[in-house]
JSON list of N, CA and C in Angstrom, two decimals:
[
{"chain": "A", "resi": 39, "resn": "LEU", "atom": "N", "xyz": [140.47, 67.48, 161.87]},
{"chain": "A", "resi": 39, "resn": "LEU", "atom": "CA", "xyz": [141.61, 67.45, 161.29]},
{"chain": "A", "resi": 39, "resn": "LEU", "atom": "C", "xyz": [141.51, 67.43, 159.62]},
{"chain": "A", "resi": 40, "resn": "TYR", "atom": "N", "xyz": [140.57, 66.58, 159.00]},
{"chain": "A", "resi": 40, "resn": "TYR", "atom": "CA", "xyz": [140.18, 66.38, 157.65]},
{"chain": "A", "resi": 40, "resn": "TYR", "atom": "C", "xyz": [139.64, 67.69, 157.32]},
{"chain": "A", "resi": 41, "resn": "ARG", "atom": "N", "xyz": [138.79, 68.45, 158.04]},
{"chain": "A", "resi": 41, "resn": "ARG", "atom": "CA", "xyz": [138.16, 69.73, 157.54]},
{"chain": "A", "resi": 41, "resn": "ARG", "atom": "C", "xyz": [139.35, 70.81, 157.25]},
{"chain": "A", "resi": 42, "resn": "LYS", "atom": "N", "xyz": [140.28, 70.75, 158.25]},
{"chain": "A", "resi": 42, "resn": "LYS", "atom": "CA", "xyz": [141.11, 71.83, 158.15]},
{"chain": "A", "resi": 42, "resn": "LYS", "atom": "C", "xyz": [142.16, 71.57, 157.17]},
{"chain": "A", "resi": 43, "resn": "ALA", "atom": "N", "xyz": [142.55, 70.48, 156.92]},
{"chain": "A", "resi": 43, "resn": "ALA", "atom": "CA", "xyz": [143.34, 69.96, 155.64]},
{"chain": "A", "resi": 43, "resn": "ALA", "atom": "C", "xyz": [142.76, 70.32, 154.35]},
{"chain": "A", "resi": 44, "resn": "VAL", "atom": "N", "xyz": [141.31, 69.97, 154.18]},
{"chain": "A", "resi": 44, "resn": "VAL", "atom": "CA", "xyz": [140.76, 70.44, 152.94]},
{"chain": "A", "resi": 44, "resn": "VAL", "atom": "C", "xyz": [140.58, 71.94, 152.88]},
{"chain": "A", "resi": 45, "resn": "GLN", "atom": "N", "xyz": [140.48, 72.61, 153.97]},
{"chain": "A", "resi": 45, "resn": "GLN", "atom": "CA", "xyz": [140.31, 74.07, 153.84]},
{"chain": "A", "resi": 45, "resn": "GLN", "atom": "C", "xyz": [141.59, 74.71, 153.52]},
{"chain": "A", "resi": 46, "resn": "GLN", "atom": "N", "xyz": [142.80, 74.23, 153.99]},
{"chain": "A", "resi": 46, "resn": "GLN", "atom": "CA", "xyz": [144.08, 74.62, 153.59]},
{"chain": "A", "resi": 46, "resn": "GLN", "atom": "C", "xyz": [144.36, 74.24, 152.01]},
{"chain": "A", "resi": 47, "resn": "MET", "atom": "N", "xyz": [144.04, 73.01, 151.55]},
{"chain": "A", "resi": 47, "resn": "MET", "atom": "CA", "xyz": [144.22, 72.81, 150.24]},
{"chain": "A", "resi": 47, "resn": "MET", "atom": "C", "xyz": [143.16, 73.69, 149.25]},
{"chain": "A", "resi": 48, "resn": "THR", "atom": "N", "xyz": [142.02, 74.03, 149.79]},
{"chain": "A", "resi": 48, "resn": "THR", "atom": "CA", "xyz": [141.27, 74.84, 149.02]},
{"chain": "A", "resi": 48, "resn": "THR", "atom": "C", "xyz": [141.90, 76.26, 148.95]},
{"chain": "A", "resi": 49, "resn": "GLN", "atom": "N", "xyz": [142.32, 76.76, 149.95]},
{"chain": "A", "resi": 49, "resn": "GLN", "atom": "CA", "xyz": [143.17, 78.15, 149.82]},
{"chain": "A", "resi": 49, "resn": "GLN", "atom": "C", "xyz": [144.17, 78.27, 149.08]},
{"chain": "A", "resi": 50, "resn": "THR", "atom": "N", "xyz": [145.03, 76.97, 149.07]},
{"chain": "A", "resi": 50, "resn": "THR", "atom": "CA", "xyz": [146.25, 76.96, 148.37]},
{"chain": "A", "resi": 50, "resn": "THR", "atom": "C", "xyz": [145.70, 77.08, 146.72]},
{"chain": "A", "resi": 51, "resn": "LEU", "atom": "N", "xyz": [144.76, 76.24, 146.67]},
{"chain": "A", "resi": 51, "resn": "LEU", "atom": "CA", "xyz": [144.25, 76.07, 145.02]},
{"chain": "A", "resi": 51, "resn": "LEU", "atom": "C", "xyz": [143.74, 77.41, 144.70]},
{"chain": "A", "resi": 52, "resn": "ILE", "atom": "N", "xyz": [143.04, 78.16, 145.47]},
{"chain": "A", "resi": 52, "resn": "ILE", "atom": "CA", "xyz": [142.51, 79.43, 145.20]},
{"chain": "A", "resi": 52, "resn": "ILE", "atom": "C", "xyz": [143.68, 80.30, 144.73]},
{"chain": "A", "resi": 53, "resn": "ARG", "atom": "N", "xyz": [144.54, 80.31, 145.75]},
{"chain": "A", "resi": 53, "resn": "ARG", "atom": "CA", "xyz": [145.88, 81.24, 145.42]},
{"chain": "A", "resi": 53, "resn": "ARG", "atom": "C", "xyz": [146.46, 81.12, 144.00]},
{"chain": "A", "resi": 54, "resn": "LYS", "atom": "N", "xyz": [146.84, 79.75, 143.85]},
{"chain": "A", "resi": 54, "resn": "LYS", "atom": "CA", "xyz": [147.32, 79.20, 142.65]},
{"chain": "A", "resi": 54, "resn": "LYS", "atom": "C", "xyz": [146.46, 79.64, 141.38]},
{"chain": "A", "resi": 55, "resn": "LEU", "atom": "N", "xyz": [145.12, 79.43, 141.28]},
{"chain": "A", "resi": 55, "resn": "LEU", "atom": "CA", "xyz": [144.40, 79.75, 140.50]},
{"chain": "A", "resi": 55, "resn": "LEU", "atom": "C", "xyz": [144.40, 81.24, 140.06]},
{"chain": "A", "resi": 56, "resn": "THR", "atom": "N", "xyz": [144.40, 82.01, 141.14]},
{"chain": "A", "resi": 56, "resn": "THR", "atom": "CA", "xyz": [144.18, 83.58, 141.10]},
{"chain": "A", "resi": 56, "resn": "THR", "atom": "C", "xyz": [145.66, 83.77, 140.39]},
{"chain": "A", "resi": 57, "resn": "THR", "atom": "N", "xyz": [146.75, 83.20, 140.74]},
{"chain": "A", "resi": 57, "resn": "THR", "atom": "CA", "xyz": [148.27, 83.62, 140.27]},
{"chain": "A", "resi": 57, "resn": "THR", "atom": "C", "xyz": [148.02, 83.22, 138.68]},
{"chain": "A", "resi": 58, "resn": "LEU", "atom": "N", "xyz": [147.55, 82.13, 138.33]},
{"chain": "A", "resi": 58, "resn": "LEU", "atom": "CA", "xyz": [147.37, 81.51, 137.18]},
{"chain": "A", "resi": 58, "resn": "LEU", "atom": "C", "xyz": [146.60, 82.47, 135.98]},
{"chain": "A", "resi": 59, "resn": "SER", "atom": "N", "xyz": [145.43, 82.95, 136.76]},
{"chain": "A", "resi": 59, "resn": "SER", "atom": "CA", "xyz": [144.48, 84.00, 135.96]},
{"chain": "A", "resi": 59, "resn": "SER", "atom": "C", "xyz": [145.30, 85.29, 135.82]},
{"chain": "A", "resi": 60, "resn": "GLN", "atom": "N", "xyz": [146.06, 85.78, 136.67]},
{"chain": "A", "resi": 60, "resn": "GLN", "atom": "CA", "xyz": [146.73, 86.93, 136.52]},
{"chain": "A", "resi": 60, "resn": "GLN", "atom": "C", "xyz": [147.92, 86.57, 135.29]},
{"chain": "A", "resi": 61, "resn": "TYR", "atom": "N", "xyz": [148.66, 85.68, 135.44]},
{"chain": "A", "resi": 61, "resn": "TYR", "atom": "CA", "xyz": [149.48, 85.28, 134.24]},
{"chain": "A", "resi": 61, "resn": "TYR", "atom": "C", "xyz": [149.00, 85.37, 132.85]},
{"chain": "A", "resi": 62, "resn": "GLU", "atom": "N", "xyz": [147.72, 84.67, 132.88]},
{"chain": "A", "resi": 62, "resn": "GLU", "atom": "CA", "xyz": [147.06, 84.55, 131.51]},
{"chain": "A", "resi": 62, "resn": "GLU", "atom": "C", "xyz": [146.63, 85.90, 131.13]},
{"chain": "A", "resi": 63, "resn": "GLU", "atom": "N", "xyz": [146.16, 86.85, 132.00]},
{"chain": "A", "resi": 63, "resn": "GLU", "atom": "CA", "xyz": [145.87, 88.20, 131.70]},
{"chain": "A", "resi": 63, "resn": "GLU", "atom": "C", "xyz": [147.18, 88.90, 131.12]},
{"chain": "A", "resi": 64, "resn": "ALA", "atom": "N", "xyz": [148.00, 88.80, 132.06]},
{"chain": "A", "resi": 64, "resn": "ALA", "atom": "CA", "xyz": [149.50, 89.44, 131.46]},
{"chain": "A", "resi": 64, "resn": "ALA", "atom": "C", "xyz": [149.79, 88.89, 129.92]},
{"chain": "A", "resi": 65, "resn": "LEU", "atom": "N", "xyz": [149.81, 87.61, 129.90]},
{"chain": "A", "resi": 65, "resn": "LEU", "atom": "CA", "xyz": [150.16, 86.91, 128.45]},
{"chain": "A", "resi": 65, "resn": "LEU", "atom": "C", "xyz": [149.14, 87.63, 127.33]},
{"chain": "A", "resi": 66, "resn": "ALA", "atom": "N", "xyz": [147.78, 87.88, 127.62]},
{"chain": "A", "resi": 66, "resn": "ALA", "atom": "CA", "xyz": [147.02, 88.33, 126.65]},
{"chain": "A", "resi": 66, "resn": "ALA", "atom": "C", "xyz": [147.34, 89.70, 126.21]},
{"chain": "A", "resi": 67, "resn": "LYS", "atom": "N", "xyz": [147.57, 90.62, 127.44]},
{"chain": "A", "resi": 67, "resn": "LYS", "atom": "CA", "xyz": [147.92, 92.03, 127.10]},
{"chain": "A", "resi": 67, "resn": "LYS", "atom": "C", "xyz": [149.40, 91.91, 126.26]},
{"chain": "A", "resi": 68, "resn": "ILE", "atom": "N", "xyz": [150.29, 91.04, 126.46]},
{"chain": "A", "resi": 68, "resn": "ILE", "atom": "CA", "xyz": [151.46, 91.11, 125.56]},
{"chain": "A", "resi": 68, "resn": "ILE", "atom": "C", "xyz": [151.17, 90.55, 124.28]},
{"chain": "A", "resi": 69, "resn": "ASN", "atom": "N", "xyz": [150.27, 89.80, 124.06]},
{"chain": "A", "resi": 69, "resn": "ASN", "atom": "CA", "xyz": [149.92, 89.08, 122.81]},
{"chain": "A", "resi": 69, "resn": "ASN", "atom": "C", "xyz": [149.19, 90.20, 121.97]},
{"chain": "A", "resi": 70, "resn": "SER", "atom": "N", "xyz": [148.24, 90.89, 122.72]},
{"chain": "A", "resi": 70, "resn": "SER", "atom": "CA", "xyz": [147.49, 92.10, 121.90]},
{"chain": "A", "resi": 70, "resn": "SER", "atom": "C", "xyz": [148.58, 93.13, 121.51]},
{"chain": "A", "resi": 71, "resn": "SER", "atom": "N", "xyz": [149.57, 93.54, 122.47]},
{"chain": "A", "resi": 71, "resn": "SER", "atom": "CA", "xyz": [150.50, 94.35, 122.11]},
{"chain": "A", "resi": 71, "resn": "SER", "atom": "C", "xyz": [151.38, 94.28, 120.91]},
{"chain": "A", "resi": 72, "resn": "VAL", "atom": "N", "xyz": [152.01, 92.88, 120.75]},
{"chain": "A", "resi": 72, "resn": "VAL", "atom": "CA", "xyz": [152.58, 92.40, 119.67]},
{"chain": "A", "resi": 72, "resn": "VAL", "atom": "C", "xyz": [151.85, 92.34, 118.31]},
{"chain": "A", "resi": 73, "resn": "THR", "atom": "N", "xyz": [150.73, 91.97, 118.56]},
{"chain": "A", "resi": 73, "resn": "THR", "atom": "CA", "xyz": [149.60, 91.85, 117.42]},
{"chain": "A", "resi": 73, "resn": "THR", "atom": "C", "xyz": [149.70, 93.22, 117.08]},
{"chain": "A", "resi": 74, "resn": "ASP", "atom": "N", "xyz": [149.33, 94.42, 117.73]},
{"chain": "A", "resi": 74, "resn": "ASP", "atom": "CA", "xyz": [149.12, 95.73, 117.39]},
{"chain": "A", "resi": 74, "resn": "ASP", "atom": "C", "xyz": [150.53, 96.16, 116.62]},
{"chain": "A", "resi": 75, "resn": "ARG", "atom": "N", "xyz": [151.74, 95.98, 117.13]},
{"chain": "A", "resi": 75, "resn": "ARG", "atom": "CA", "xyz": [152.97, 96.40, 116.65]},
{"chain": "A", "resi": 75, "resn": "ARG", "atom": "C", "xyz": [153.20, 95.66, 115.18]},
{"chain": "A", "resi": 76, "resn": "LEU", "atom": "N", "xyz": [152.76, 94.38, 115.17]},
{"chain": "A", "resi": 76, "resn": "LEU", "atom": "CA", "xyz": [153.10, 93.54, 113.91]},
{"chain": "A", "resi": 76, "resn": "LEU", "atom": "C", "xyz": [152.07, 94.24, 112.81]},
{"chain": "A", "resi": 77, "resn": "THR", "atom": "N", "xyz": [150.81, 94.69, 113.22]},
{"chain": "A", "resi": 77, "resn": "THR", "atom": "CA", "xyz": [149.98, 95.30, 112.29]},
{"chain": "A", "resi": 77, "resn": "THR", "atom": "C", "xyz": [150.54, 96.65, 111.74]},
{"chain": "A", "resi": 78, "resn": "VAL", "atom": "N", "xyz": [151.07, 97.55, 112.62]},
{"chain": "A", "resi": 78, "resn": "VAL", "atom": "CA", "xyz": [151.53, 98.82, 112.29]},
{"chain": "A", "resi": 78, "resn": "VAL", "atom": "C", "xyz": [152.75, 98.55, 111.32]},
{"chain": "A", "resi": 79, "resn": "LEU", "atom": "N", "xyz": [153.57, 97.52, 111.71]},
{"chain": "A", "resi": 79, "resn": "LEU", "atom": "CA", "xyz": [154.72, 97.39, 110.82]},
{"chain": "A", "resi": 79, "resn": "LEU", "atom": "C", "xyz": [154.44, 96.80, 109.46]},
{"chain": "A", "resi": 80, "resn": "LYS", "atom": "N", "xyz": [153.37, 96.10, 109.28]},
{"chain": "A", "resi": 80, "resn": "LYS", "atom": "CA", "xyz": [152.81, 95.72, 107.96]},
{"chain": "A", "resi": 80, "resn": "LYS", "atom": "C", "xyz": [152.12, 96.57, 107.30]},
{"chain": "A", "resi": 81, "resn": "THR", "atom": "N", "xyz": [151.65, 97.62, 107.85]},
{"chain": "A", "resi": 81, "resn": "THR", "atom": "CA", "xyz": [150.92, 98.64, 107.21]},
{"chain": "A", "resi": 81, "resn": "THR", "atom": "C", "xyz": [151.97, 99.82, 106.97]},
{"chain": "A", "resi": 82, "resn": "LYS", "atom": "N", "xyz": [153.13, 99.80, 107.43]},
{"chain": "A", "resi": 82, "resn": "LYS", "atom": "CA", "xyz": [154.30, 100.80, 106.92]},
{"chain": "A", "resi": 82, "resn": "LYS", "atom": "C", "xyz": [154.74, 100.63, 105.68]},
{"chain": "A", "resi": 83, "resn": "PRO", "atom": "N", "xyz": [154.98, 101.78, 104.86]},
{"chain": "A", "resi": 83, "resn": "PRO", "atom": "CA", "xyz": [155.41, 101.68, 103.37]},
{"chain": "A", "resi": 83, "resn": "PRO", "atom": "C", "xyz": [156.86, 100.76, 103.50]},
{"chain": "A", "resi": 84, "resn": "GLN", "atom": "N", "xyz": [156.95, 100.18, 102.32]},
{"chain": "A", "resi": 84, "resn": "GLN", "atom": "CA", "xyz": [158.19, 99.45, 102.22]},
{"chain": "A", "resi": 84, "resn": "GLN", "atom": "C", "xyz": [159.49, 100.22, 102.29]},
{"chain": "A", "resi": 85, "resn": "SER", "atom": "N", "xyz": [159.37, 101.60, 102.06]},
{"chain": "A", "resi": 85, "resn": "SER", "atom": "CA", "xyz": [160.60, 102.31, 102.01]},
{"chain": "A", "resi": 85, "resn": "SER", "atom": "C", "xyz": [160.99, 102.64, 103.48]},
{"chain": "A", "resi": 86, "resn": "ILE", "atom": "N", "xyz": [160.09, 102.55, 104.43]},
{"chain": "A", "resi": 86, "resn": "ILE", "atom": "CA", "xyz": [160.52, 102.60, 105.88]},
{"chain": "A", "resi": 86, "resn": "ILE", "atom": "C", "xyz": [161.10, 101.55, 106.38]},
{"chain": "A", "resi": 87, "resn": "GLN", "atom": "N", "xyz": [160.78, 100.27, 105.98]},
{"chain": "A", "resi": 87, "resn": "GLN", "atom": "CA", "xyz": [161.27, 99.08, 106.40]},
{"chain": "A", "resi": 87, "resn": "GLN", "atom": "C", "xyz": [162.56, 98.68, 105.75]},
{"chain": "A", "resi": 88, "resn": "ARG", "atom": "N", "xyz": [163.53, 98.28, 106.53]},
{"chain": "A", "resi": 88, "resn": "ARG", "atom": "CA", "xyz": [164.97, 98.07, 106.09]},
{"chain": "A", "resi": 88, "resn": "ARG", "atom": "C", "xyz": [165.24, 96.75, 106.14]},
{"chain": "A", "resi": 89, "resn": "ASP", "atom": "N", "xyz": [165.83, 96.04, 105.18]},
{"chain": "A", "resi": 89, "resn": "ASP", "atom": "CA", "xyz": [166.24, 94.75, 105.24]},
{"chain": "A", "resi": 89, "resn": "ASP", "atom": "C", "xyz": [167.67, 95.08, 106.06]},
{"chain": "A", "resi": 90, "resn": "ILE", "atom": "N", "xyz": [168.22, 94.02, 107.06]},
{"chain": "A", "resi": 90, "resn": "ILE", "atom": "CA", "xyz": [169.32, 93.99, 107.88]},
{"chain": "A", "resi": 90, "resn": "ILE", "atom": "C", "xyz": [170.54, 94.13, 106.67]},
{"chain": "A", "resi": 91, "resn": "LEU", "atom": "N", "xyz": [170.50, 93.67, 105.63]},
{"chain": "A", "resi": 91, "resn": "LEU", "atom": "CA", "xyz": [171.63, 93.63, 104.72]},
{"chain": "A", "resi": 91, "resn": "LEU", "atom": "C", "xyz": [171.95, 94.88, 103.98]},
{"chain": "A", "resi": 92, "resn": "THR", "atom": "N", "xyz": [170.69, 95.89, 103.95]},
{"chain": "A", "resi": 92, "resn": "THR", "atom": "CA", "xyz": [171.10, 97.15, 103.37]},
{"chain": "A", "resi": 92, "resn": "THR", "atom": "C", "xyz": [171.77, 98.01, 104.25]},
{"chain": "A", "resi": 93, "resn": "ILE", "atom": "N", "xyz": [171.55, 97.75, 105.69]},
{"chain": "A", "resi": 93, "resn": "ILE", "atom": "CA", "xyz": [172.33, 98.43, 106.68]},
{"chain": "A", "resi": 93, "resn": "ILE", "atom": "C", "xyz": [173.56, 98.04, 106.96]},
{"chain": "A", "resi": 94, "resn": "CYS", "atom": "N", "xyz": [173.79, 96.80, 107.02]},
{"chain": "A", "resi": 94, "resn": "CYS", "atom": "CA", "xyz": [175.12, 96.34, 107.12]},
{"chain": "A", "resi": 94, "resn": "CYS", "atom": "C", "xyz": [175.36, 94.76, 106.39]},
{"chain": "A", "resi": 95, "resn": "SER", "atom": "N", "xyz": [176.08, 94.96, 105.25]},
{"chain": "A", "resi": 95, "resn": "SER", "atom": "CA", "xyz": [176.19, 93.81, 104.43]},
{"chain": "A", "resi": 95, "resn": "SER", "atom": "C", "xyz": [177.16, 92.73, 104.74]},
{"chain": "A", "resi": 96, "resn": "ASP", "atom": "N", "xyz": [178.05, 93.15, 105.70]},
{"chain": "A", "resi": 96, "resn": "ASP", "atom": "CA", "xyz": [179.15, 92.33, 105.97]},
{"chain": "A", "resi": 96, "resn": "ASP", "atom": "C", "xyz": [178.80, 91.46, 107.38]},
{"chain": "A", "resi": 97, "resn": "PRO", "atom": "N", "xyz": [178.58, 90.30, 107.39]},
{"chain": "A", "resi": 97, "resn": "PRO", "atom": "CA", "xyz": [178.26, 89.31, 108.40]},
{"chain": "A", "resi": 97, "resn": "PRO", "atom": "C", "xyz": [179.18, 89.65, 109.63]},
{"chain": "A", "resi": 98, "resn": "PHE", "atom": "N", "xyz": [180.30, 89.56, 109.40]},
{"chain": "A", "resi": 98, "resn": "PHE", "atom": "CA", "xyz": [181.45, 89.70, 110.63]},
{"chain": "A", "resi": 98, "resn": "PHE", "atom": "C", "xyz": [181.15, 91.04, 111.21]},
{"chain": "A", "resi": 99, "resn": "THR", "atom": "N", "xyz": [181.01, 92.24, 110.58]},
{"chain": "A", "resi": 99, "resn": "THR", "atom": "CA", "xyz": [180.77, 93.42, 111.10]},
{"chain": "A", "resi": 99, "resn": "THR", "atom": "C", "xyz": [179.31, 93.41, 111.97]},
{"chain": "A", "resi": 100, "resn": "LEU", "atom": "N", "xyz": [178.33, 92.96, 111.37]},
{"chain": "A", "resi": 100, "resn": "LEU", "atom": "CA", "xyz": [177.14, 92.96, 111.94]},
{"chain": "A", "resi": 100, "resn": "LEU", "atom": "C", "xyz": [177.27, 92.02, 113.31]},
{"chain": "A", "resi": 101, "resn": "ALA", "atom": "N", "xyz": [177.95, 91.03, 113.24]},
{"chain": "A", "resi": 101, "resn": "ALA", "atom": "CA", "xyz": [178.20, 90.22, 114.41]},
{"chain": "A", "resi": 101, "resn": "ALA", "atom": "C", "xyz": [178.92, 90.90, 115.50]},
{"chain": "A", "resi": 102, "resn": "GLN", "atom": "N", "xyz": [180.01, 91.74, 115.09]},
{"chain": "A", "resi": 102, "resn": "GLN", "atom": "CA", "xyz": [180.76, 92.59, 116.07]},
{"chain": "A", "resi": 102, "resn": "GLN", "atom": "C", "xyz": [179.83, 93.63, 116.92]},
{"chain": "A", "resi": 103, "resn": "GLN", "atom": "N", "xyz": [178.97, 94.24, 115.93]},
{"chain": "A", "resi": 103, "resn": "GLN", "atom": "CA", "xyz": [178.04, 95.37, 116.60]},
{"chain": "A", "resi": 103, "resn": "GLN", "atom": "C", "xyz": [177.12, 94.80, 117.34]},
{"chain": "A", "resi": 104, "resn": "LEU", "atom": "N", "xyz": [176.54, 93.44, 117.11]},
{"chain": "A", "resi": 104, "resn": "LEU", "atom": "CA", "xyz": [175.60, 92.82, 117.85]},
{"chain": "A", "resi": 104, "resn": "LEU", "atom": "C", "xyz": [176.28, 92.64, 119.19]},
{"chain": "A", "resi": 105, "resn": "THR", "atom": "N", "xyz": [177.54, 92.03, 119.14]},
{"chain": "A", "resi": 105, "resn": "THR", "atom": "CA", "xyz": [178.30, 91.82, 120.53]},
{"chain": "A", "resi": 105, "resn": "THR", "atom": "C", "xyz": [178.34, 93.04, 121.21]},
{"chain": "A", "resi": 106, "resn": "HIS", "atom": "N", "xyz": [178.67, 94.21, 120.61]},
{"chain": "A", "resi": 106, "resn": "HIS", "atom": "CA", "xyz": [179.00, 95.40, 121.49]},
{"chain": "A", "resi": 106, "resn": "HIS", "atom": "C", "xyz": [177.59, 95.72, 122.12]},
{"chain": "A", "resi": 107, "resn": "ILE", "atom": "N", "xyz": [176.52, 95.64, 121.27]},
{"chain": "A", "resi": 107, "resn": "ILE", "atom": "CA", "xyz": [175.19, 96.05, 121.93]},
{"chain": "A", "resi": 107, "resn": "ILE", "atom": "C", "xyz": [175.00, 95.00, 123.05]},
{"chain": "A", "resi": 108, "resn": "GLU", "atom": "N", "xyz": [175.08, 93.87, 123.09]},
{"chain": "A", "resi": 108, "resn": "GLU", "atom": "CA", "xyz": [175.00, 92.68, 124.25]},
{"chain": "A", "resi": 108, "resn": "GLU", "atom": "C", "xyz": [175.82, 93.31, 125.44]},
{"chain": "A", "resi": 109, "resn": "LEU", "atom": "N", "xyz": [176.92, 93.71, 125.18]},
{"chain": "A", "resi": 109, "resn": "LEU", "atom": "CA", "xyz": [177.83, 94.07, 126.27]},
{"chain": "A", "resi": 109, "resn": "LEU", "atom": "C", "xyz": [177.49, 95.22, 126.83]}
]
C-alpha cells in the first residue's frame, strides 16, 4: 500500500517537474526573443524610431484609435 502511494507521488512529481521544465524553457525562449528585439530597436537610427506624440499629438484621438484597435 505504501509502496504504491510513493510510486504514484513520484510519478506525479516527475510529471509536474517536466511541465515546470518545459515552462522555464518557453520563458527562456521568450526572454531571448525580447532581448533580441530590444537590441535591434536600440541599434536603429533615431530617425526610424518615432515618439507617439509625433504621430498623434491629441490624447483624445489617440485614445479613440486605440479603442478601435482593441475592438
